[in-house]
C-alpha atoms as a printed R data frame, in Angstrom:
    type eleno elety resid chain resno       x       y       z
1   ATOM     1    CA   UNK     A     1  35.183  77.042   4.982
2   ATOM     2    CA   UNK     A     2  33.895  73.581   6.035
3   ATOM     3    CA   UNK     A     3  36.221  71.434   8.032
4   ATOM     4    CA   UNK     A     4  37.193  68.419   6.002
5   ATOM     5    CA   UNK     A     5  36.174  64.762   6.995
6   ATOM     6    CA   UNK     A     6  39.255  62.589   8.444
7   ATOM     7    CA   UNK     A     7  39.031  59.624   5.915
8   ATOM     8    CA   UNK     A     8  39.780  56.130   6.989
9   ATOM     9    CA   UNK     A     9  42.718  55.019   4.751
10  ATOM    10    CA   UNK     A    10  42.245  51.541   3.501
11  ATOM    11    CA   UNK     A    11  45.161  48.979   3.388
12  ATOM    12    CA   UNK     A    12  45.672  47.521   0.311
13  ATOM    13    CA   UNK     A    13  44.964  43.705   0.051
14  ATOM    14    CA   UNK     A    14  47.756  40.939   0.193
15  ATOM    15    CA   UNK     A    15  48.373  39.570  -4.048
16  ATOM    16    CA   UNK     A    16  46.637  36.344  -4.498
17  ATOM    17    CA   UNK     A    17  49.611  33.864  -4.193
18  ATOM    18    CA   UNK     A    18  50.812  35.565  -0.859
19  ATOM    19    CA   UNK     A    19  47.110  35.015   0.298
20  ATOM    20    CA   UNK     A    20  46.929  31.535  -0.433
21  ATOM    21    CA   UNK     A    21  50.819  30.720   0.698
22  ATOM    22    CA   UNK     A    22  50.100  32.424   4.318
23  ATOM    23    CA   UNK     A    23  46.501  30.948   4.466
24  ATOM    24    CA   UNK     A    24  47.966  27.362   3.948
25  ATOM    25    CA   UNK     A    25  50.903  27.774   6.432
26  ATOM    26    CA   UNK     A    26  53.455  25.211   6.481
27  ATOM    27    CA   UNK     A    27  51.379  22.307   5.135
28  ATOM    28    CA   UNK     A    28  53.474  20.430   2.591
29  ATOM    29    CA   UNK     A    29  51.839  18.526   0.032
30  ATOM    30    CA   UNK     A    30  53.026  14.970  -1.141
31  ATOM    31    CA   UNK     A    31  54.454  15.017  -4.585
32  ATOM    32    CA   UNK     A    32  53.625  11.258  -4.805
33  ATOM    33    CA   UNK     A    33  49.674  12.183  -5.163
34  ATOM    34    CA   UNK     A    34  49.193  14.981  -7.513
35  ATOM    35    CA   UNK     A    35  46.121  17.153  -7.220
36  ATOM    36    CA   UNK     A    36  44.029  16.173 -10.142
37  ATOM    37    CA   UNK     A    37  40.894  18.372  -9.747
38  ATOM    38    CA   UNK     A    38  37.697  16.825 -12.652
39  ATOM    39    CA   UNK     A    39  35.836  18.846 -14.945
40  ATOM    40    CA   UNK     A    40  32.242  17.846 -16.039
41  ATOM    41    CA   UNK     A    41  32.194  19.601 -18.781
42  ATOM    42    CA   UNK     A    42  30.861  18.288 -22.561
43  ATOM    43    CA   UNK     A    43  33.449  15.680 -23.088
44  ATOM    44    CA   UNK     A    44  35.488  15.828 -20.210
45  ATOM    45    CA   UNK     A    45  35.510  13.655 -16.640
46  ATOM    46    CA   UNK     A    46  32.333  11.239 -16.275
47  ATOM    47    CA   UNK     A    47  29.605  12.951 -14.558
48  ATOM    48    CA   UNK     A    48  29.076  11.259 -10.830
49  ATOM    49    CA   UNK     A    49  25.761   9.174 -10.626
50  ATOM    50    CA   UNK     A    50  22.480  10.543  -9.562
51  ATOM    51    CA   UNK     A    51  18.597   9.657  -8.919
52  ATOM    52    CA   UNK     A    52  17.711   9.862 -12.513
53  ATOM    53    CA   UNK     A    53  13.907   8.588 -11.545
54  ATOM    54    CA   UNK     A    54  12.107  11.561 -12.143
55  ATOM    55    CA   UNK     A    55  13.666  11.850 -16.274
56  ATOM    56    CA   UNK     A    56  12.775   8.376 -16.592
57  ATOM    57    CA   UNK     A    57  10.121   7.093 -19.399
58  ATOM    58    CA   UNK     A    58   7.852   4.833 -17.024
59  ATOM    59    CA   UNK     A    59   5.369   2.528 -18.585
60  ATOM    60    CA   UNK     A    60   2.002   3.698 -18.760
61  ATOM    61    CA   UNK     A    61   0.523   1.349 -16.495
62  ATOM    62    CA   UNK     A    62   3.131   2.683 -13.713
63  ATOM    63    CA   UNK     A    63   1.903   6.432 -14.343
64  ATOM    64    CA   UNK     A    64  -2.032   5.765 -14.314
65  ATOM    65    CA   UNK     A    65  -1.791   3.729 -11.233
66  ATOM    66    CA   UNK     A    66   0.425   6.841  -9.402
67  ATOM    67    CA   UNK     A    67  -1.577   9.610 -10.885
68  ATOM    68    CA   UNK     A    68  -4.463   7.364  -9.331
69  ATOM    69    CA   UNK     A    69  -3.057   7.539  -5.806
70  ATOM    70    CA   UNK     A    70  -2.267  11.013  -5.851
71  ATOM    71    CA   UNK     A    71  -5.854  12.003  -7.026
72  ATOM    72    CA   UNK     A    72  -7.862   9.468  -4.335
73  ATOM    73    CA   UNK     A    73  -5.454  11.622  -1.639
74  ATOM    74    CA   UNK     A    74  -6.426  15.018  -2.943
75  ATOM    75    CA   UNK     A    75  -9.930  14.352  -3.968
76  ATOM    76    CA   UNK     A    76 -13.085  13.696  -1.979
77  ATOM    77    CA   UNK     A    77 -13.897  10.029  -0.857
78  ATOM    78    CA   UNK     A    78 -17.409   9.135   0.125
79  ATOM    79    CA   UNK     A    79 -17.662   6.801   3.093
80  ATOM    80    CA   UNK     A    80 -18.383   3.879   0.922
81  ATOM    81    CA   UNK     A    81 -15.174   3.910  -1.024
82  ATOM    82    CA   UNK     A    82 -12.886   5.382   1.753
83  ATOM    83    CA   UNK     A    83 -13.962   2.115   4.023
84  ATOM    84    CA   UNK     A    84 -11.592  -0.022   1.531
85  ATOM    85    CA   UNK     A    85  -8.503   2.119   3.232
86  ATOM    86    CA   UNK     A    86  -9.210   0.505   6.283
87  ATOM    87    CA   UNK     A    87  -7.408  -3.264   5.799
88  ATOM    88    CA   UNK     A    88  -6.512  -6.210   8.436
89  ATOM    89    CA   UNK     A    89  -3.924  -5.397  10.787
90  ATOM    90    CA   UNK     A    90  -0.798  -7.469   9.459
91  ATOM    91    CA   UNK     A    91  -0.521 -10.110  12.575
92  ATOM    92    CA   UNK     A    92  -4.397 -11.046  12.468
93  ATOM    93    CA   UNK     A    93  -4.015 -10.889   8.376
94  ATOM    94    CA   UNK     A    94  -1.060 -13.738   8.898
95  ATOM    95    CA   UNK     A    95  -3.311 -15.955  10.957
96  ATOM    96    CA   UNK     A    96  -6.381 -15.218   8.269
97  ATOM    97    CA   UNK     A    97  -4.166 -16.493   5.860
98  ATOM    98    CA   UNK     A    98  -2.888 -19.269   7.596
99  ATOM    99    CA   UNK     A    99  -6.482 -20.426   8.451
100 ATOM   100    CA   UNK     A   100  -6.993 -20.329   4.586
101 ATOM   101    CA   UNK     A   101  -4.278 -22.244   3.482
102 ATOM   102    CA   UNK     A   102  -5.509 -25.474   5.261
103 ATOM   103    CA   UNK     A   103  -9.022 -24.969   3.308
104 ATOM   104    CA   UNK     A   104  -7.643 -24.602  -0.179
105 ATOM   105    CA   UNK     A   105  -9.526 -26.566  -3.205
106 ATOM   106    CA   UNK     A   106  -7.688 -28.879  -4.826
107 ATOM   107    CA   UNK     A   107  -6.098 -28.146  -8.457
108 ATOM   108    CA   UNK     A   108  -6.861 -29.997 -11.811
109 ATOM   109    CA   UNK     A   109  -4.102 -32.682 -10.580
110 ATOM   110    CA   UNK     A   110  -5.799 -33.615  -7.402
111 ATOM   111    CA   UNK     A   111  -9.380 -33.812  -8.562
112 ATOM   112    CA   UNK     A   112  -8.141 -36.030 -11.859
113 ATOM   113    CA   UNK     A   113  -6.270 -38.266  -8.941
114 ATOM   114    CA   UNK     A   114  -9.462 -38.514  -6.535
115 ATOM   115    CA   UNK     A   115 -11.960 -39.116  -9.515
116 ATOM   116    CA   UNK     A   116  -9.736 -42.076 -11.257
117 ATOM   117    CA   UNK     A   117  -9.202 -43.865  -7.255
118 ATOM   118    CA   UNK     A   118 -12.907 -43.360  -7.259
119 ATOM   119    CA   UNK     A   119 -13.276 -45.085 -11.005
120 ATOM   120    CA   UNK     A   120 -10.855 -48.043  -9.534
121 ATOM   121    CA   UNK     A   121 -13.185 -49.041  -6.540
122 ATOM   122    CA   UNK     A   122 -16.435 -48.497  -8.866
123 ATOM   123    CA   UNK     A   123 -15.000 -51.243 -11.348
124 ATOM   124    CA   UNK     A   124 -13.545 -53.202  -8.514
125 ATOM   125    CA   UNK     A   125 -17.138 -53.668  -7.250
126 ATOM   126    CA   UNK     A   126 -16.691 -51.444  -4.460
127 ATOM   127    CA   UNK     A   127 -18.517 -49.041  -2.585
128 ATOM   128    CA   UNK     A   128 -17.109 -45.243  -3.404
129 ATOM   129    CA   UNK     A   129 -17.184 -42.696  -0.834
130 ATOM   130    CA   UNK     A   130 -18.072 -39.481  -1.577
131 ATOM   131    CA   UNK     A   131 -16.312 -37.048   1.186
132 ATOM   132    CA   UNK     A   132 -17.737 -33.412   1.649
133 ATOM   133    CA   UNK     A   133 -15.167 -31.182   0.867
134 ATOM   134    CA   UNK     A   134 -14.494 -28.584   3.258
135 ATOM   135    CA   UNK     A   135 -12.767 -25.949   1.339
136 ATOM   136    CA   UNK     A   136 -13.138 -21.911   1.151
137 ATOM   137    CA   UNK     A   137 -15.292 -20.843  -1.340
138 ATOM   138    CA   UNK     A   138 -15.047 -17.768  -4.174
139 ATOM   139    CA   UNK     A   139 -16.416 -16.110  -7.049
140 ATOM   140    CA   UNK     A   140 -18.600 -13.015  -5.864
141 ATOM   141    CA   UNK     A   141 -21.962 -14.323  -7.280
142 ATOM   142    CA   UNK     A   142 -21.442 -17.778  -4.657
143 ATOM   143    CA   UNK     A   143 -20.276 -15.286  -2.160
144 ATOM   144    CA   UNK     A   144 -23.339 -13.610  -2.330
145 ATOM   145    CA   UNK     A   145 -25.989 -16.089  -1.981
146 ATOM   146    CA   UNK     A   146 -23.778 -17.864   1.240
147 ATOM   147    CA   UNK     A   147 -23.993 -14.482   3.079
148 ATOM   148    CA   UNK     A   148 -28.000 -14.024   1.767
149 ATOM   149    CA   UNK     A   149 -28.134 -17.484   3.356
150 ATOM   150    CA   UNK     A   150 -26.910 -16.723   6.692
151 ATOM   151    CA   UNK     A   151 -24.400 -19.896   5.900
152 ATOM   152    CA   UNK     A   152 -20.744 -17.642   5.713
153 ATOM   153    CA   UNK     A   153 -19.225 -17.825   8.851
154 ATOM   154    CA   UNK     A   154 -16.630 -15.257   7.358
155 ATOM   155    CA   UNK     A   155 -16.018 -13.387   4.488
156 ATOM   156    CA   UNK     A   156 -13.093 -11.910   3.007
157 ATOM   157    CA   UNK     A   157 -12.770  -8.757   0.492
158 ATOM   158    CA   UNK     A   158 -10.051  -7.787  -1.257
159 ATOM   159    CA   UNK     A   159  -9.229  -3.736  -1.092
160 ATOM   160    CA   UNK     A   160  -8.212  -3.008  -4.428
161 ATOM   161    CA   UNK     A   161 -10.718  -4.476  -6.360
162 ATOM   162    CA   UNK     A   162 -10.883  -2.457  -9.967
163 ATOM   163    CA   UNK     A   163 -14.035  -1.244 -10.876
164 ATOM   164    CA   UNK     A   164 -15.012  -1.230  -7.063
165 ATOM   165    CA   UNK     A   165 -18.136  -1.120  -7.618
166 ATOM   166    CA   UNK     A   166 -18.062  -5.124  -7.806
167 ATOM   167    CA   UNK     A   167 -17.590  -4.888  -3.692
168 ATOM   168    CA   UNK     A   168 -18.735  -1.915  -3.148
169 ATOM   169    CA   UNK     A   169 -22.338  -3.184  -1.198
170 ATOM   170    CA   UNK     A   170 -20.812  -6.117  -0.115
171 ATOM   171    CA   UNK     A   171 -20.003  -5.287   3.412
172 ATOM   172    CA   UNK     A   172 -23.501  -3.196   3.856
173 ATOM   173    CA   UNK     A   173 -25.205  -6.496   3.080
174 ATOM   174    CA   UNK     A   174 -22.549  -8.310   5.761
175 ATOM   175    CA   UNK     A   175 -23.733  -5.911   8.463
176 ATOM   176    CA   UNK     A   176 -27.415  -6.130   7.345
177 ATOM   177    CA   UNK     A   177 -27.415 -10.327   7.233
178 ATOM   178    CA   UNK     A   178 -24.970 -10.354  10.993
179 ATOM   179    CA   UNK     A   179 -22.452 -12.173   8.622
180 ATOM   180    CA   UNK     A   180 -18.617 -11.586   9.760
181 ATOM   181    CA   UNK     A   181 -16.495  -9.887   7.507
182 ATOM   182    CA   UNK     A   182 -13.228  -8.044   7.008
183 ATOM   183    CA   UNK     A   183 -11.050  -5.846   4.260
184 ATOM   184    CA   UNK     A   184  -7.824  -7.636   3.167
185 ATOM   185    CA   UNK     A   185  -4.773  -5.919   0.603
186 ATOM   186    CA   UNK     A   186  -4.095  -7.301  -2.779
187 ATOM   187    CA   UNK     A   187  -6.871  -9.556  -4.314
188 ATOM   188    CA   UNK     A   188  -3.525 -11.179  -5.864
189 ATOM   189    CA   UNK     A   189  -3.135 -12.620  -2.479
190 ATOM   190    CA   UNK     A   190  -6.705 -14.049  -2.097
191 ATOM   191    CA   UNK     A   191  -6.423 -15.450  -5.599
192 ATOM   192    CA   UNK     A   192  -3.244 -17.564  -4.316
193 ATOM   193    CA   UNK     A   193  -5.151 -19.176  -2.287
194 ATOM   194    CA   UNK     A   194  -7.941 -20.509  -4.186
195 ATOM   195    CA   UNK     A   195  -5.085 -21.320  -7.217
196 ATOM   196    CA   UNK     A   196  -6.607 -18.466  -9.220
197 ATOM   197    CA   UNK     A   197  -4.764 -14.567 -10.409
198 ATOM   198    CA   UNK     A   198  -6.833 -12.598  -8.576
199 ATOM   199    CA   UNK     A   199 -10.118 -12.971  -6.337
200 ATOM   200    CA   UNK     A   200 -12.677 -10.193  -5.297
201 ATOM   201    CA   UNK     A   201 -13.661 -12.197  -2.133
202 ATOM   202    CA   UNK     A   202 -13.874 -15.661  -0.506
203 ATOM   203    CA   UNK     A   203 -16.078 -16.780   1.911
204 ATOM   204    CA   UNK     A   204 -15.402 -19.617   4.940
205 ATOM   205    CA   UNK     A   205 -18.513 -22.128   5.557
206 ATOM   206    CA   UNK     A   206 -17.725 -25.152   7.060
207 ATOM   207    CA   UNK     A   207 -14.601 -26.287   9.167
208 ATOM   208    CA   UNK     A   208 -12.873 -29.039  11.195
209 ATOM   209    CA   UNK     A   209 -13.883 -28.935  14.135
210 ATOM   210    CA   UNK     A   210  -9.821 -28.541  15.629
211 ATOM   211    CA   UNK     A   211  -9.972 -25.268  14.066
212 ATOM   212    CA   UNK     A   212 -13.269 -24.298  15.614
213 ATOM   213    CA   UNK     A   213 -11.436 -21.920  18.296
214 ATOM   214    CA   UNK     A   214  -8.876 -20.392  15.880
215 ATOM   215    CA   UNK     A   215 -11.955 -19.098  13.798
216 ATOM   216    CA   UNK     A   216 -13.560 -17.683  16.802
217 ATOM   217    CA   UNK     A   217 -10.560 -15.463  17.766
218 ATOM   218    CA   UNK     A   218 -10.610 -14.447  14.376
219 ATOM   219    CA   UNK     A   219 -14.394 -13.499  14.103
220 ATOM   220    CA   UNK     A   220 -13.656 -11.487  17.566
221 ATOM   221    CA   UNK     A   221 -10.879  -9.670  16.126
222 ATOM   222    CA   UNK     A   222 -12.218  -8.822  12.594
223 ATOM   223    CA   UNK     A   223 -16.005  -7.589  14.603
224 ATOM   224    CA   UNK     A   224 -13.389  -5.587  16.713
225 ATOM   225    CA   UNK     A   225 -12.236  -3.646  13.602
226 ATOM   226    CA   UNK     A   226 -14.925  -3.550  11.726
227 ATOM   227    CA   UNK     A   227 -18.583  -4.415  12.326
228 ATOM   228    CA   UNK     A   228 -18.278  -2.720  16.082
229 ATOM   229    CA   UNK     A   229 -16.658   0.286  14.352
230 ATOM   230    CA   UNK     A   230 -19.874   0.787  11.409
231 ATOM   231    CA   UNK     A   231 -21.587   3.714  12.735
232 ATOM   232    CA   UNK     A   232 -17.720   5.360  12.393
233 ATOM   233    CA   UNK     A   233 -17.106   3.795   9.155
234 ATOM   234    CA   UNK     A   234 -20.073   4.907   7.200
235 ATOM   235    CA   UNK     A   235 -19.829   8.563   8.208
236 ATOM   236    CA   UNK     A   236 -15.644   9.024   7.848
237 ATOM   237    CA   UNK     A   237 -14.798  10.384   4.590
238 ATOM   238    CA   UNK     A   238 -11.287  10.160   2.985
239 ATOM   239    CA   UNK     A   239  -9.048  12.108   0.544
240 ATOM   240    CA   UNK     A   240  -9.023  15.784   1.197
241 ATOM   241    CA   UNK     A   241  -4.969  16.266   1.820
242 ATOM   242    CA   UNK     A   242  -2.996  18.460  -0.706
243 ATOM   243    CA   UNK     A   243   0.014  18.619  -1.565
244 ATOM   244    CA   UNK     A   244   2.972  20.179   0.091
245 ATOM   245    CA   UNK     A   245   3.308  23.588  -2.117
246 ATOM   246    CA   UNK     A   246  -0.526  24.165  -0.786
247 ATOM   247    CA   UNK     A   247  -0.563  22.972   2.690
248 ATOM   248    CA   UNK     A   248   2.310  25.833   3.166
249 ATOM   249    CA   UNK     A   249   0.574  28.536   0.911
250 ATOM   250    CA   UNK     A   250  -2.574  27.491   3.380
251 ATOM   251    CA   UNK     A   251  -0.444  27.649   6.276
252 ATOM   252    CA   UNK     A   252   1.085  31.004   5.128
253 ATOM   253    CA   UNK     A   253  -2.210  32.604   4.663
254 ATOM   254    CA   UNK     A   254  -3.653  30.980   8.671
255 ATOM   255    CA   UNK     A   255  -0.567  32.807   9.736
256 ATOM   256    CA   UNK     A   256  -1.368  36.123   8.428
257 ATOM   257    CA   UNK     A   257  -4.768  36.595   9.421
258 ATOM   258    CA   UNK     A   258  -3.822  35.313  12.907
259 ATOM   259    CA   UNK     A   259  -0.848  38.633  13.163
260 ATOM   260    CA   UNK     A   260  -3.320  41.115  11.555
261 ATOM   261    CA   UNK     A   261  -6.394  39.748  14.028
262 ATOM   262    CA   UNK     A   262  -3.548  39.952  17.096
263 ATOM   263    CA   UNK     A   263  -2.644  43.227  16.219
264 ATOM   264    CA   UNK     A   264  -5.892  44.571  15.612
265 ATOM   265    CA   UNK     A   265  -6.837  43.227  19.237
């Protein structure tokens, strides 16, 4: 006859209210605040508030232009496209724009002011002066022919330019002509200067002489970033980075094949 195993004999558990008296000890509870625990059930307490962004309805506009950033990140960029990633730095971009304000044309108002003080001397039988105007210039066809002409001293694109291909060969024909140049953000911001919505570029020509050495610093800066940097600009490509669910899957996979090719060796 087999000898019999010694079981272990189990105790019993405490009851449910015994557990919960001992586990509490002798904390005493206030009978001026009564426990009130909430329910968020259908039609009961108010449900707390949470990020409710990703069940919104956006507007269309606000989805095409975020699908658009997410496929420029995961798809291939040629070197051409991928260049207008590369703005200004912000502290030279504040003294760009500072330079610009002091050449801005004058509006509607001002010209209708200078033309009729002009009109007043004419009748008056005097002599009117006509005063070059020294003011940035815009509008991609001008731009164009000033940089052709070797008479831009610097030239300005905007980034995000839509269709790009309006900008596209602008700073290849910078670098072939010697002409200064530099990548900006928002052609909103460019257009604020020249008291239009939006501008593709603008283009500096002529200048007081008092701000001579201001535009010099800038030209060193902006050839710093970009026309020294060419040969590295036209052969960087951009895009290429998935998302997070595939740079782990990748990651997962690199992992595997390094343990099966260390324990193989």
């Amino acid at each position: 006859m087999a000898p019999q195993k010694s079981a272990k004999r189990k105790v019993a558990a405490l009851p449910s209210n015994v557990r919960s008296s001992t586990s509490k000890g002798d904390k005493q509870e206030n009978p001026l605040f009564e426990r009130r625990p909430r329910h968020f059930g259908i039609g009961q307490d108010i449900q707390p508030k949470r990020n409710l962004s990703r069940f919104i309805k956006w507007p269309k506009y606000v989805n095409l232009q975020r699908q658009r950033k997410i496929l420029r990140m995961r798809l291939k960029v040629p070197p051409a496209i991928n260049q207008f990633s590369q703005t200004l730095d912000r502290n030279t971009a504040v003294q760009l724009f500072k330079l610009l304000a002091k050449y801005r044309p004058e509006t509607q108002q001002e010209k209708k002011a200078r033309l009729n003080a002009q009109a007043e001397k004419v009748a008056a039988g005097q002599q009117a002066e006509a005063e070059k105007q020294l003011v940035v210039k815009y509008g991609i066809n001008h731009i164009t022919n000033l940089v052709e002409s070797k008479k831009a001293k610097l030239v300005v694109i905007a980034n995000d330019v839509d269709p790009i291909e309006i900008v596209v060969w602008l700073p290849a024909l910078c670098r072939k002509m010697g002409v200064p140049y530099c990548i900006v953000k928002s052609k909103s911001r460019l257009g604020t200067v020249v008291h239009q919505k939006t501008a593709t570029a603008l283009a500096i020509v002529d200048i007081k002489d008092e701000d001579k050495q201001s535009l010099a610093s800038l030209v060193e800066a902006v050839n710093a970033n970009f026309t020294a940097k060419s040969d590295e600009i036209r052969r960087t490509w951009g895009g290429g980075i998935m998302g997070t669910k595939s740079q782990a899957k990748v990651a997962k996979r690199e992992a595997a094949i390094a343990r099966e090719v260390k324990l193989s060796a």
